[in-house]
CSV table of C-alpha atoms in Angstrom, one decimal:
chain,number,residue,atom,x,y,z
A,1,ALA,CA,7.5,7.6,-14.9
A,2,ARG,CA,4.8,9.7,-16.2
A,3,THR,CA,1.8,7.7,-15.3
A,4,PRO,CA,-0.1,9.2,-12.4
A,5,LEU,CA,0.3,7.0,-9.3
A,6,VAL,CA,-0.8,6.6,-5.8
A,7,LEU,CA,1.7,5.0,-3.5
A,8,ALA,CA,0.9,3.4,0.0
A,9,LEU,CA,3.2,2.6,2.7
A,10,ASP,CA,2.9,0.2,5.8
A,11,ALA,CA,5.8,0.1,8.1
A,12,GLY,CA,7.5,-2.7,10.0
A,13,ASP,CA,10.6,-2.5,12.1
A,14,THR,CA,12.1,-5.7,13.7
A,15,ASN,CA,9.4,-8.3,13.5
A,16,ASP,CA,7.5,-7.1,10.5
A,17,THR,CA,8.1,-6.1,7.0
A,18,PHE,CA,7.9,-2.7,5.6
A,19,PHE,CA,6.0,-2.6,2.3
A,20,ALA,CA,5.3,0.1,-0.4
A,21,VAL,CA,2.8,-0.3,-3.3
A,22,ALA,CA,2.1,2.1,-6.2
A,23,VAL,CA,-1.1,1.8,-8.4
A,24,SER,CA,-2.3,3.5,-11.4
A,25,ALA,CA,-5.2,3.4,-13.9
A,26,HIS,CA,-4.8,0.3,-15.9
A,27,PRO,CA,-2.8,1.0,-18.9
A,28,ASP,CA,-5.2,-0.8,-21.4
A,29,PRO,CA,-7.9,1.5,-22.7
A,30,ALA,CA,-10.2,-1.4,-22.9
A,31,ARG,CA,-10.0,-1.7,-19.0
A,32,LYS,CA,-11.1,1.6,-18.3
A,33,GLY,CA,-12.1,2.1,-14.6
A,34,ASP,CA,-9.7,-0.7,-13.5
A,35,LEU,CA,-6.6,-0.2,-11.6
A,36,ALA,CA,-3.2,-1.8,-11.9
A,37,GLU,CA,-0.5,-2.3,-9.2
A,38,ARG,CA,2.6,-0.8,-11.0
A,39,TRP,CA,5.3,-1.2,-8.5
A,40,SER,CA,5.9,-2.7,-5.0
A,41,ARG,CA,8.8,-3.1,-2.6
A,42,CYS,CA,9.2,-5.2,0.6
A,43,TRP,CA,11.9,-4.6,3.0
A,44,ILE,CA,12.3,-7.6,5.4
A,45,PRO,CA,14.1,-7.4,8.8
A,46,GLU,CA,17.2,-9.6,9.1
A,47,GLY,CA,15.9,-11.1,12.3
A,48,ASN,CA,17.4,-11.4,15.8
A,49,GLY,CA,15.9,-8.0,16.7
A,50,VAL,CA,17.9,-6.2,14.2
A,51,PRO,CA,15.8,-3.2,13.0
A,52,LEU,CA,15.3,-2.2,9.3
A,53,ASP,CA,17.3,0.9,8.2
A,54,PHE,CA,14.5,3.6,7.8
A,55,ASN,CA,17.2,6.0,6.5
A,56,ALA,CA,17.9,3.7,3.5
A,57,ILE,CA,14.3,2.9,3.0
A,58,GLU,CA,13.5,6.7,3.0
A,59,GLU,CA,16.2,7.3,0.4
A,60,GLU,CA,14.8,4.6,-1.8
A,61,LEU,CA,11.4,6.2,-1.5
A,62,ILE,CA,12.8,9.6,-2.2
A,63,GLY,CA,14.3,8.2,-5.4
A,64,PHE,CA,11.0,6.7,-6.5
A,65,VAL,CA,8.7,9.8,-5.8
A,66,THR,CA,11.2,12.2,-7.5
A,67,SER,CA,11.4,9.9,-10.7
A,68,HIS,CA,7.8,9.1,-10.9
A,69,ARG,CA,4.5,11.1,-11.1
A,70,VAL,CA,3.2,10.2,-7.6
A,71,LEU,CA,-0.1,12.0,-6.9
A,72,GLN,CA,-0.3,11.0,-3.2
A,73,LEU,CA,1.4,9.0,-0.6
A,74,CYS,CA,-0.9,7.5,1.9
A,75,PHE,CA,0.3,5.6,5.0
A,76,ASP,CA,-0.4,3.9,8.0
A,77,LYS,CA,1.0,6.4,10.6
A,78,TYR,CA,2.4,3.6,12.9
A,79,GLN,CA,6.2,4.2,12.8
A,80,LEU,CA,5.9,6.5,9.9
A,81,ARG,CA,5.1,9.8,11.4
A,82,GLN,CA,8.7,11.4,11.0
A,83,MET,CA,9.5,9.8,7.7
A,84,THR,CA,6.2,11.1,6.0
A,85,GLN,CA,6.9,14.6,7.5
A,86,ARG,CA,10.1,14.6,5.6
A,87,LEU,CA,8.7,13.1,2.5
A,88,GLY,CA,5.9,15.5,2.7
A,89,ARG,CA,8.4,18.1,1.5
A,90,ILE,CA,8.4,16.4,-2.0
A,91,VAL,CA,5.1,14.7,-2.2
A,92,TRP,CA,1.6,15.0,-0.9
A,93,CYS,CA,1.3,12.6,2.2
A,94,VAL,CA,-1.8,11.8,3.9
A,95,GLU,CA,-2.4,9.4,6.8
A,96,PHE,CA,-4.9,6.5,6.0
A,97,SER,CA,-7.1,5.8,8.9
A,98,GLN,CA,-6.8,2.1,10.0
A,99,GLY,CA,-10.3,2.4,11.5
A,100,GLY,CA,-13.5,2.9,9.3
A,101,ASP,CA,-11.6,4.0,6.2
A,102,ARG,CA,-9.7,0.5,6.1
A,103,LEU,CA,-12.7,-1.4,6.6
A,104,VAL,CA,-14.3,0.2,3.6
A,105,ALA,CA,-11.1,0.1,1.6
A,106,ASP,CA,-10.4,-3.6,2.4
A,107,LYS,CA,-13.9,-4.6,1.2
A,108,SER,CA,-13.4,-2.5,-2.0
A,109,LEU,CA,-10.1,-4.3,-2.7
A,110,LEU,CA,-11.8,-7.7,-2.3
A,111,ASP,CA,-14.6,-6.6,-4.7
A,112,ALA,CA,-12.0,-5.5,-7.2
A,113,ILE,CA,-10.1,-8.7,-7.0
A,114,GLN,CA,-13.1,-10.9,-7.2
A,115,THR,CA,-14.4,-9.1,-10.3
A,116,GLY,CA,-11.1,-8.8,-11.9
A,117,HIS,CA,-11.0,-5.0,-11.8
A,118,ILE,CA,-7.5,-4.9,-10.5
A,119,ALA,CA,-4.3,-6.2,-12.0
A,120,HIS,CA,-0.7,-6.7,-10.7
A,121,THR,CA,2.7,-7.1,-11.9
A,122,GLY,CA,3.0,-10.8,-10.5
A,123,ASP,CA,5.4,-9.6,-7.9
A,124,PRO,CA,5.8,-13.0,-5.6
A,125,THR,CA,6.2,-11.1,-2.3
A,126,LEU,CA,2.9,-9.1,-2.9
A,127,ARG,CA,1.3,-12.3,-4.2
A,128,ALA,CA,2.3,-14.1,-1.1
A,129,HIS,CA,1.1,-11.3,1.1
A,130,ILE,CA,-2.2,-11.3,-0.6
A,131,ALA,CA,-2.5,-15.1,-0.3
A,132,ASN,CA,-1.6,-14.9,3.5
A,133,ALA,CA,-4.6,-12.6,3.9
A,134,ASP,CA,-8.0,-13.6,5.3
A,135,ARG,CA,-11.1,-11.4,6.0
A,136,LYS,CA,-12.9,-10.5,9.1
A,137,VAL,CA,-16.4,-9.2,8.5
A,138,GLU,CA,-17.1,-6.0,10.4
A,139,GLY,CA,-20.5,-5.2,9.1
A,140,GLU,CA,-22.4,-4.5,6.0
A,141,ASN,CA,-19.9,-3.6,3.0
A,142,LYS,CA,-17.1,-3.6,5.7
A,143,LEU,CA,-14.3,-6.1,6.4
A,144,ARG,CA,-10.7,-6.1,7.7
A,145,ILE,CA,-7.8,-7.8,6.1
A,146,VAL,CA,-6.3,-10.1,8.8
A,147,LYS,CA,-3.7,-12.8,8.9
A,148,ARG,CA,-4.6,-16.4,8.2
A,149,THR,CA,-2.1,-17.2,10.9
A,150,ALA,CA,-0.1,-14.9,13.3
A,151,ALA,CA,3.3,-15.8,11.7
A,152,LEU,CA,2.1,-14.6,8.2
A,153,LYS,CA,2.7,-11.2,6.6
A,154,ILE,CA,-0.2,-9.1,4.9
A,155,ASP,CA,1.5,-5.6,4.8
A,156,GLY,CA,1.5,-5.8,1.0
A,157,ALA,CA,-2.3,-6.5,0.9
A,158,VAL,CA,-2.8,-3.6,3.3
A,159,CYS,CA,-0.8,-1.3,1.2
A,160,LEU,CA,-2.7,-2.4,-2.0
A,161,SER,CA,-6.0,-1.7,-0.1
A,162,MET,CA,-5.0,1.8,0.9
A,163,ALA,CA,-3.5,2.6,-2.6
A,164,HIS,CA,-6.6,1.2,-4.2
A,165,ALA,CA,-9.0,3.1,-2.1
A,166,ARG,CA,-7.3,6.6,-2.6
A,167,ALA,CA,-6.8,5.8,-6.4
A,168,ILE,CA,-10.6,5.1,-6.8
A,169,ASN,CA,-12.2,7.5,-4.4
A,170,GLU,CA,-9.8,10.4,-4.4
A,171,PHE,CA,-8.4,10.5,-7.9
A,172,ARG,CA,-11.0,8.5,-10.0
A,173,LEU,CA,-8.1,6.9,-11.7
């Protein structure tokens, strides 16, 4: 609860998942400079066009940010503008650009994964979202996380990318 965290959100509604991922500096002093995913949560729509209950999700997120040391909540603004305005009363909320910032963040996450500079809790849903991810090269040192196929979910990988980027670049965790 006292560990400094960066929390990232990527919303879904009726046809996509809503994901949250929190990262911190790696707890092992021997891995100074590495990050660790410390918490993740995925909300999955029931199907048949039934939307997720954003009020329940917001309540759970309020519980998390009030019981943990969240330095910043970064988010993809799609479907999250109102929720993050309210959450902004209790935690620093910052929109994460899905343009150029994401391209750099996604490449940085891939590098961290390939070099073993990020650890995770083993959450099976986050693991699946990362396994569902592919890459689309967008230039030198830039790429975008994309779905291997249209039906797959990658929201957890996107959250991990955003949280990783803020933790490294803004907080030097």
